[in-house]
PDB file of C-alpha atoms in Angstrom:
ATOM      1  CA  UNK A   1      -0.343  -0.012  -0.338  1.00 80.00           C
ATOM      2  CA  UNK A   2       0.945   3.503  -0.016  1.00 86.00           C
ATOM      3  CA  UNK A   3       3.134   5.060   2.327  1.00 92.00           C
ATOM      4  CA  UNK A   4       3.972   9.188   2.807  1.00 96.00           C
ATOM      5  CA  UNK A   5       6.712  10.486   4.849  1.00 97.00           C
ATOM      6  CA  UNK A   6       6.549  13.983   6.658  1.00 98.00           C
ATOM      7  CA  UNK A   7       8.902  16.427   7.110  1.00 98.00           C
ATOM      8  CA  UNK A   8       9.843  18.272   9.576  1.00 98.00           C
ATOM      9  CA  UNK A   9       7.377  16.700  12.261  1.00 97.00           C
ATOM     10  CA  UNK A  10       8.100  20.503  13.696  1.00 98.00           C
ATOM     11  CA  UNK A  11       8.901  23.218  12.275  1.00 98.00           C
ATOM     12  CA  UNK A  12       9.352  26.995  13.817  1.00 98.00           C
ATOM     13  CA  UNK A  13       9.780  29.809  11.899  1.00 98.00           C
ATOM     14  CA  UNK A  14       9.790  33.938  12.905  1.00 98.00           C
ATOM     15  CA  UNK A  15       6.897  35.866  11.722  1.00 97.00           C
ATOM     16  CA  UNK A  16       7.420  37.159   8.063  1.00 97.00           C
ATOM     17  CA  UNK A  17       9.733  34.350   7.387  1.00 97.00           C
ATOM     18  CA  UNK A  18       8.901  31.492   4.980  1.00 98.00           C
ATOM     19  CA  UNK A  19       7.674  27.751   5.719  1.00 98.00           C
ATOM     20  CA  UNK A  20       8.673  24.513   3.876  1.00 98.00           C
ATOM     21  CA  UNK A  21       7.128  21.177   4.405  1.00 98.00           C
ATOM     22  CA  UNK A  22       7.837  18.266   2.696  1.00 98.00           C
ATOM     23  CA  UNK A  23       6.285  14.913   1.831  1.00 98.00           C
ATOM     24  CA  UNK A  24       7.612  11.910  -0.079  1.00 98.00           C
ATOM     25  CA  UNK A  25       5.142   8.820  -1.661  1.00 96.00           C
ATOM     26  CA  UNK A  26       5.729   5.573  -2.385  1.00 95.00           C
ATOM     27  CA  UNK A  27       3.004   4.483  -4.896  1.00 91.00           C
ATOM     28  CA  UNK A  28       3.479   5.725  -8.456  1.00 91.00           C
ATOM     29  CA  UNK A  29      -0.296   5.421  -9.051  1.00 89.00           C
ATOM     30  CA  UNK A  30      -1.060   8.322  -6.838  1.00 91.00           C
ATOM     31  CA  UNK A  31      -1.999  11.262  -8.271  1.00 90.00           C
ATOM     32  CA  UNK A  32      -4.141  13.241  -6.073  1.00 91.00           C
ATOM     33  CA  UNK A  33      -2.200  15.115  -3.050  1.00 94.00           C
ATOM     34  CA  UNK A  34      -4.325  17.404  -0.277  1.00 94.00           C
ATOM     35  CA  UNK A  35      -2.458  19.732   2.187  1.00 97.00           C
ATOM     36  CA  UNK A  36      -5.037  20.171   5.335  1.00 97.00           C
ATOM     37  CA  UNK A  37      -4.298  22.374   8.224  1.00 97.00           C
ATOM     38  CA  UNK A  38      -5.514  21.371  11.708  1.00 97.00           C
ATOM     39  CA  UNK A  39      -5.958  24.037  14.360  1.00 95.00           C
ATOM     40  CA  UNK A  40      -6.320  22.591  18.033  1.00 90.00           C
ATOM     41  CA  UNK A  41      -9.865  21.778  18.588  1.00 87.00           C
ATOM     42  CA  UNK A  42     -10.845  21.550  14.983  1.00 91.00           C
ATOM     43  CA  UNK A  43     -11.123  19.089  12.383  1.00 93.00           C
ATOM     44  CA  UNK A  44      -8.527  18.749   9.171  1.00 95.00           C
ATOM     45  CA  UNK A  45      -8.865  21.849   6.463  1.00 95.00           C
ATOM     46  CA  UNK A  46      -8.711  21.321   3.366  1.00 94.00           C
ATOM     47  CA  UNK A  47      -6.116  24.263   2.188  1.00 96.00           C
ATOM     48  CA  UNK A  48      -4.610  23.430  -1.106  1.00 96.00           C
ATOM     49  CA  UNK A  49      -4.519  20.229  -3.491  1.00 93.00           C
ATOM     50  CA  UNK A  50      -2.385  19.536  -6.543  1.00 93.00           C
ATOM     51  CA  UNK A  51      -3.058  17.109  -8.992  1.00 89.00           C
ATOM     52  CA  UNK A  52      -0.648  15.033 -10.748  1.00 84.00           C
ATOM     53  CA  UNK A  53      -1.030  16.654 -14.208  1.00 82.00           C
ATOM     54  CA  UNK A  54       0.394  19.962 -12.376  1.00 84.00           C
ATOM     55  CA  UNK A  55       3.649  20.909 -11.044  1.00 91.00           C
ATOM     56  CA  UNK A  56       2.955  23.883  -9.231  1.00 95.00           C
ATOM     57  CA  UNK A  57      -0.356  25.294  -7.658  1.00 94.00           C
ATOM     58  CA  UNK A  58      -0.434  28.769  -5.647  1.00 96.00           C
ATOM     59  CA  UNK A  59      -3.469  30.560  -3.879  1.00 95.00           C
ATOM     60  CA  UNK A  60      -1.959  33.705  -2.152  1.00 96.00           C
ATOM     61  CA  UNK A  61       0.783  32.715   0.675  1.00 97.00           C
ATOM     62  CA  UNK A  62       0.666  29.267  -0.085  1.00 98.00           C
ATOM     63  CA  UNK A  63       2.033  27.036  -2.999  1.00 98.00           C
ATOM     64  CA  UNK A  64       2.159  23.585  -3.227  1.00 97.00           C
ATOM     65  CA  UNK A  65       5.210  22.009  -5.934  1.00 97.00           C
ATOM     66  CA  UNK A  66       4.955  18.278  -7.314  1.00 96.00           C
ATOM     67  CA  UNK A  67       8.057  16.020  -8.549  1.00 95.00           C
ATOM     68  CA  UNK A  68       6.423  12.921  -9.781  1.00 93.00           C
ATOM     69  CA  UNK A  69       9.709  11.363 -10.715  1.00 93.00           C
ATOM     70  CA  UNK A  70      11.171  12.009  -7.356  1.00 94.00           C
ATOM     71  CA  UNK A  71       7.633  10.949  -5.741  1.00 95.00           C
ATOM     72  CA  UNK A  72       7.478  14.075  -3.311  1.00 95.00           C
ATOM     73  CA  UNK A  73       5.326  17.168  -3.148  1.00 97.00           C
ATOM     74  CA  UNK A  74       6.211  20.475  -0.586  1.00 98.00           C
ATOM     75  CA  UNK A  75       3.746  22.928   0.646  1.00 98.00           C
ATOM     76  CA  UNK A  76       5.306  26.747   0.467  1.00 98.00           C
ATOM     77  CA  UNK A  77       3.926  29.177   3.113  1.00 98.00           C
ATOM     78  CA  UNK A  78       5.584  32.492   2.621  1.00 97.00           C
ATOM     79  CA  UNK A  79       5.066  35.727   4.858  1.00 98.00           C
ATOM     80  CA  UNK A  80       4.279  33.616   7.726  1.00 98.00           C
ATOM     81  CA  UNK A  81       1.873  35.173  10.305  1.00 97.00           C
ATOM     82  CA  UNK A  82       0.855  33.694  13.818  1.00 96.00           C
ATOM     83  CA  UNK A  83      -2.477  32.778  12.620  1.00 96.00           C
ATOM     84  CA  UNK A  84      -0.839  29.956  10.374  1.00 97.00           C
ATOM     85  CA  UNK A  85       0.504  28.077  13.544  1.00 98.00           C
ATOM     86  CA  UNK A  86      -1.244  24.874  13.423  1.00 97.00           C
ATOM     87  CA  UNK A  87      -0.579  21.283  12.792  1.00 97.00           C
ATOM     88  CA  UNK A  88      -0.300  20.308   8.710  1.00 98.00           C
ATOM     89  CA  UNK A  89      -0.981  17.177   7.294  1.00 97.00           C
ATOM     90  CA  UNK A  90      -0.267  16.218   3.714  1.00 97.00           C
ATOM     91  CA  UNK A  91      -1.857  13.169   2.193  1.00 95.00           C
ATOM     92  CA  UNK A  92      -2.024  11.102  -1.563  1.00 93.00           C
ATOM     93  CA  UNK A  93      -4.757   8.996  -2.926  1.00 88.00           C
ATOM     94  CA  UNK A  94      -5.243   7.354  -6.038  1.00 80.00           C
ATOM     95  CA  UNK A  95      -8.470   7.408  -8.462  1.00 66.00           C
ATOM     96  CA  UNK A  96      -8.979   3.607  -7.949  1.00 63.00           C
ATOM     97  CA  UNK A  97      -9.129   4.472  -4.195  1.00 63.00           C
ATOM     98  CA  UNK A  98     -10.880   7.977  -4.305  1.00 64.00           C
ATOM     99  CA  UNK A  99     -11.257   9.572  -0.749  1.00 66.00           C
ATOM    100  CA  UNK A 100      -8.970   6.403   0.828  1.00 77.00           C
ATOM    101  CA  UNK A 101      -5.951   8.703   1.529  1.00 86.00           C
ATOM    102  CA  UNK A 102      -2.893   7.784   2.990  1.00 91.00           C
ATOM    103  CA  UNK A 103      -1.937  10.820   5.295  1.00 94.00           C
ATOM    104  CA  UNK A 104       1.668  11.847   6.648  1.00 97.00           C
ATOM    105  CA  UNK A 105       2.185  12.255  10.055  1.00 96.00           C
ATOM    106  CA  UNK A 106       2.298  15.962  10.306  1.00 97.00           C
ATOM    107  CA  UNK A 107       3.899  18.713  10.940  1.00 98.00           C
ATOM    108  CA  UNK A 108       3.854  21.166  13.660  1.00 98.00           C
ATOM    109  CA  UNK A 109       4.265  24.343  12.500  1.00 98.00           C
ATOM    110  CA  UNK A 110       4.680  27.193  15.058  1.00 98.00           C
ATOM    111  CA  UNK A 111       4.868  31.126  13.702  1.00 97.00           C
ATOM    112  CA  UNK A 112       6.848  33.688  16.291  1.00 96.00           C
ATOM    113  CA  UNK A 113       5.414  36.628  16.249  1.00 93.00           C
TER     114      UNK A 113
ATOM    115  CA  UNK B   1     -17.181  22.545  -0.799  1.00 78.00           C
ATOM    116  CA  UNK B   2     -19.405  20.557   1.635  1.00 84.00           C
ATOM    117  CA  UNK B   3     -20.903  21.643   4.902  1.00 92.00           C
ATOM    118  CA  UNK B   4     -20.229  18.447   7.303  1.00 96.00           C
ATOM    119  CA  UNK B   5     -21.865  18.093  10.734  1.00 96.00           C
ATOM    120  CA  UNK B   6     -20.815  15.829  13.556  1.00 97.00           C
ATOM    121  CA  UNK B   7     -22.663  14.928  16.560  1.00 97.00           C
ATOM    122  CA  UNK B   8     -21.644  14.669  19.215  1.00 97.00           C
ATOM    123  CA  UNK B   9     -19.047  17.568  19.211  1.00 96.00           C
ATOM    124  CA  UNK B  10     -17.717  15.930  22.097  1.00 96.00           C
ATOM    125  CA  UNK B  11     -18.405  13.078  25.245  1.00 97.00           C
ATOM    126  CA  UNK B  12     -16.776  11.301  28.121  1.00 97.00           C
ATOM    127  CA  UNK B  13     -17.748   7.771  27.942  1.00 96.00           C
ATOM    128  CA  UNK B  14     -17.726   5.182  30.683  1.00 97.00           C
ATOM    129  CA  UNK B  15     -15.841   2.555  29.820  1.00 97.00           C
ATOM    130  CA  UNK B  16     -17.933  -1.090  28.531  1.00 97.00           C
ATOM    131  CA  UNK B  17     -20.462   1.139  26.844  1.00 97.00           C
ATOM    132  CA  UNK B  18     -21.259   2.321  23.206  1.00 98.00           C
ATOM    133  CA  UNK B  19     -21.632   5.796  21.589  1.00 98.00           C
ATOM    134  CA  UNK B  20     -23.231   6.598  18.076  1.00 98.00           C
ATOM    135  CA  UNK B  21     -21.763   9.472  15.893  1.00 98.00           C
ATOM    136  CA  UNK B  22     -23.534  10.790  13.457  1.00 98.00           C
ATOM    137  CA  UNK B  23     -22.333  12.889  10.695  1.00 98.00           C
ATOM    138  CA  UNK B  24     -24.608  15.145   8.074  1.00 98.00           C
ATOM    139  CA  UNK B  25     -23.637  16.294   4.686  1.00 96.00           C
ATOM    140  CA  UNK B  26     -25.454  19.605   2.945  1.00 95.00           C
ATOM    141  CA  UNK B  27     -25.692  17.750  -0.081  1.00 93.00           C
ATOM    142  CA  UNK B  28     -25.369  14.380  -1.694  1.00 92.00           C
ATOM    143  CA  UNK B  29     -22.284  12.628  -1.651  1.00 89.00           C
ATOM    144  CA  UNK B  30     -21.160   8.945  -3.518  1.00 84.00           C
ATOM    145  CA  UNK B  31     -18.121   8.516  -0.892  1.00 88.00           C
ATOM    146  CA  UNK B  32     -18.466   8.608   2.895  1.00 93.00           C
ATOM    147  CA  UNK B  33     -15.552   7.935   4.936  1.00 95.00           C
ATOM    148  CA  UNK B  34     -14.699   7.444   8.740  1.00 97.00           C
ATOM    149  CA  UNK B  35     -11.394   8.214  10.438  1.00 96.00           C
ATOM    150  CA  UNK B  36      -9.741   8.008  13.756  1.00 97.00           C
ATOM    151  CA  UNK B  37      -7.197  10.395  15.098  1.00 96.00           C
ATOM    152  CA  UNK B  38      -5.403   9.365  18.267  1.00 94.00           C
ATOM    153  CA  UNK B  39      -4.025  11.947  20.636  1.00 90.00           C
ATOM    154  CA  UNK B  40      -1.090  13.546  18.758  1.00 89.00           C
ATOM    155  CA  UNK B  41      -1.194  11.143  15.580  1.00 93.00           C
ATOM    156  CA  UNK B  42      -2.335  11.357  12.229  1.00 94.00           C
ATOM    157  CA  UNK B  43      -5.305  10.264  10.547  1.00 94.00           C
ATOM    158  CA  UNK B  44      -6.128   6.478  10.022  1.00 93.00           C
ATOM    159  CA  UNK B  45      -9.232   5.377   7.591  1.00 93.00           C
ATOM    160  CA  UNK B  46     -11.460   2.958   9.531  1.00 96.00           C
ATOM    161  CA  UNK B  47     -14.030   2.386   6.948  1.00 95.00           C
ATOM    162  CA  UNK B  48     -15.641   3.383   3.790  1.00 93.00           C
ATOM    163  CA  UNK B  49     -19.692   3.901   4.663  1.00 94.00           C
ATOM    164  CA  UNK B  50     -21.550   2.762   1.482  1.00 88.00           C
ATOM    165  CA  UNK B  51     -25.061   3.879   0.853  1.00 89.00           C
ATOM    166  CA  UNK B  52     -27.584   0.551   1.234  1.00 84.00           C
ATOM    167  CA  UNK B  53     -25.089  -1.855   1.883  1.00 86.00           C
ATOM    168  CA  UNK B  54     -22.342  -3.086   4.364  1.00 90.00           C
ATOM    169  CA  UNK B  55     -19.394  -0.703   5.274  1.00 93.00           C
ATOM    170  CA  UNK B  56     -16.058  -1.448   3.846  1.00 93.00           C
ATOM    171  CA  UNK B  57     -13.273  -1.820   6.307  1.00 96.00           C
ATOM    172  CA  UNK B  58      -9.663  -1.324   6.473  1.00 93.00           C
ATOM    173  CA  UNK B  59      -6.965  -3.775   8.054  1.00 93.00           C
ATOM    174  CA  UNK B  60      -7.519  -3.478  11.878  1.00 95.00           C
ATOM    175  CA  UNK B  61     -10.644  -2.332  12.360  1.00 97.00           C
ATOM    176  CA  UNK B  62     -13.863  -4.885  12.224  1.00 97.00           C
ATOM    177  CA  UNK B  63     -17.601  -4.627  12.094  1.00 97.00           C
ATOM    178  CA  UNK B  64     -18.610  -5.593  15.651  1.00 97.00           C
ATOM    179  CA  UNK B  65     -16.187  -3.135  16.921  1.00 98.00           C
ATOM    180  CA  UNK B  66     -17.352  -0.156  14.538  1.00 98.00           C
ATOM    181  CA  UNK B  67     -20.453  -0.806  13.324  1.00 97.00           C
ATOM    182  CA  UNK B  68     -21.312   1.793  10.456  1.00 97.00           C
ATOM    183  CA  UNK B  69     -25.038   2.871   8.828  1.00 96.00           C
ATOM    184  CA  UNK B  70     -25.224   4.880   5.707  1.00 95.00           C
ATOM    185  CA  UNK B  71     -28.617   5.296   5.108  1.00 93.00           C
ATOM    186  CA  UNK B  72     -28.596   7.813   2.119  1.00 93.00           C
ATOM    187  CA  UNK B  73     -26.392  10.223   0.416  1.00 93.00           C
ATOM    188  CA  UNK B  74     -26.027  12.769   3.187  1.00 95.00           C
ATOM    189  CA  UNK B  75     -26.236  10.752   6.263  1.00 96.00           C
ATOM    190  CA  UNK B  76     -24.153   8.410   8.289  1.00 97.00           C
ATOM    191  CA  UNK B  77     -23.147   6.693  11.183  1.00 97.00           C
ATOM    192  CA  UNK B  78     -20.161   5.320  13.284  1.00 98.00           C
ATOM    193  CA  UNK B  79     -21.442   3.737  16.965  1.00 98.00           C
ATOM    194  CA  UNK B  80     -18.020   3.101  18.759  1.00 98.00           C
ATOM    195  CA  UNK B  81     -18.666  -0.323  20.969  1.00 98.00           C
ATOM    196  CA  UNK B  82     -17.953  -1.501  23.935  1.00 97.00           C
ATOM    197  CA  UNK B  83     -15.361   1.539  24.791  1.00 97.00           C
ATOM    198  CA  UNK B  84     -11.980   0.949  26.507  1.00 97.00           C
ATOM    199  CA  UNK B  85      -9.519   4.086  27.276  1.00 96.00           C
ATOM    200  CA  UNK B  86      -7.692   2.986  23.928  1.00 95.00           C
ATOM    201  CA  UNK B  87     -10.786   4.210  21.978  1.00 97.00           C
ATOM    202  CA  UNK B  88     -10.499   7.939  22.955  1.00 97.00           C
ATOM    203  CA  UNK B  89      -9.428   9.890  20.018  1.00 97.00           C
ATOM    204  CA  UNK B  90     -10.661  12.238  17.650  1.00 96.00           C
ATOM    205  CA  UNK B  91     -13.670  10.461  14.986  1.00 98.00           C
ATOM    206  CA  UNK B  92     -13.902  12.050  11.640  1.00 97.00           C
ATOM    207  CA  UNK B  93     -16.177  11.949   9.359  1.00 97.00           C
ATOM    208  CA  UNK B  94     -15.070  12.662   5.596  1.00 95.00           C
ATOM    209  CA  UNK B  95     -16.074  13.091   2.226  1.00 93.00           C
ATOM    210  CA  UNK B  96     -15.273  12.919  -1.566  1.00 88.00           C
ATOM    211  CA  UNK B  97     -16.960  15.737  -3.527  1.00 84.00           C
ATOM    212  CA  UNK B  98     -16.752  16.739  -6.988  1.00 78.00           C
ATOM    213  CA  UNK B  99     -15.579  15.430 -10.427  1.00 72.00           C
ATOM    214  CA  UNK B 100     -11.749  15.509  -8.640  1.00 74.00           C
ATOM    215  CA  UNK B 101     -12.986  13.646  -5.677  1.00 79.00           C
ATOM    216  CA  UNK B 102     -12.020  16.777  -3.505  1.00 85.00           C
ATOM    217  CA  UNK B 103     -11.839  15.193   0.459  1.00 88.00           C
ATOM    218  CA  UNK B 104     -12.930  16.943   3.218  1.00 92.00           C
ATOM    219  CA  UNK B 105     -13.427  16.477   6.911  1.00 95.00           C
ATOM    220  CA  UNK B 106     -16.254  17.458   9.438  1.00 95.00           C
ATOM    221  CA  UNK B 107     -14.714  19.224  12.675  1.00 95.00           C
ATOM    222  CA  UNK B 108     -14.726  15.965  14.633  1.00 96.00           C
ATOM    223  CA  UNK B 109     -16.306  13.942  17.699  1.00 97.00           C
ATOM    224  CA  UNK B 110     -13.695  14.350  20.139  1.00 96.00           C
ATOM    225  CA  UNK B 111     -14.437  11.094  22.931  1.00 96.00           C
ATOM    226  CA  UNK B 112     -12.634  10.300  25.834  1.00 97.00           C
ATOM    227  CA  UNK B 113     -13.541   7.025  27.786  1.00 97.00           C
ATOM    228  CA  UNK B 114     -13.142   6.544  31.337  1.00 96.00           C
TER     229      UNK B 114
END
């Protein structure tokens, strides 16, 4: 089955700096890669996703890049703000297992004001 | 995106009892799922809730412990049976929506078993 590794497990940055979280996956059939933000006491919130037919996607301060050859994808947050502090999860899934995502272990991001 | 409501949001349960969690979606969805998130851990898929038929369980999860119902395309329930402290977790309802099967989560049901 699919295996997703996520690094780092914790990340601390100064407000205004950039943050990068990386994930690798094992199943070359995976073609959908969402990222979720989970704040304390809340469920995971989809913040951005990318499909295998594109290499990069951007939404304001958030971007995701995908390298299918190397089987890794990354989340980039620029101009970080204290409200970006949360746990971030990456996931990978395939069309044949639509909805049955395999998740990384999560990254706890702390943005210091 | 789908709006997913879960009840209860939190509960404290006695060991040996059972609790049913409800998931209501504001639109019809083909696929609904139940995940478990143990304290400080990642998300693990329990089962796919199939409309009108038995749920499909992942390895390590069984119907006797986690019976699931899905009577229609907008509603599902998950029961956690004969609870022990090890069942203390967040239980999350999830749906796949749209042509690309984008996956959304509810706010979760936070269960503590004492």
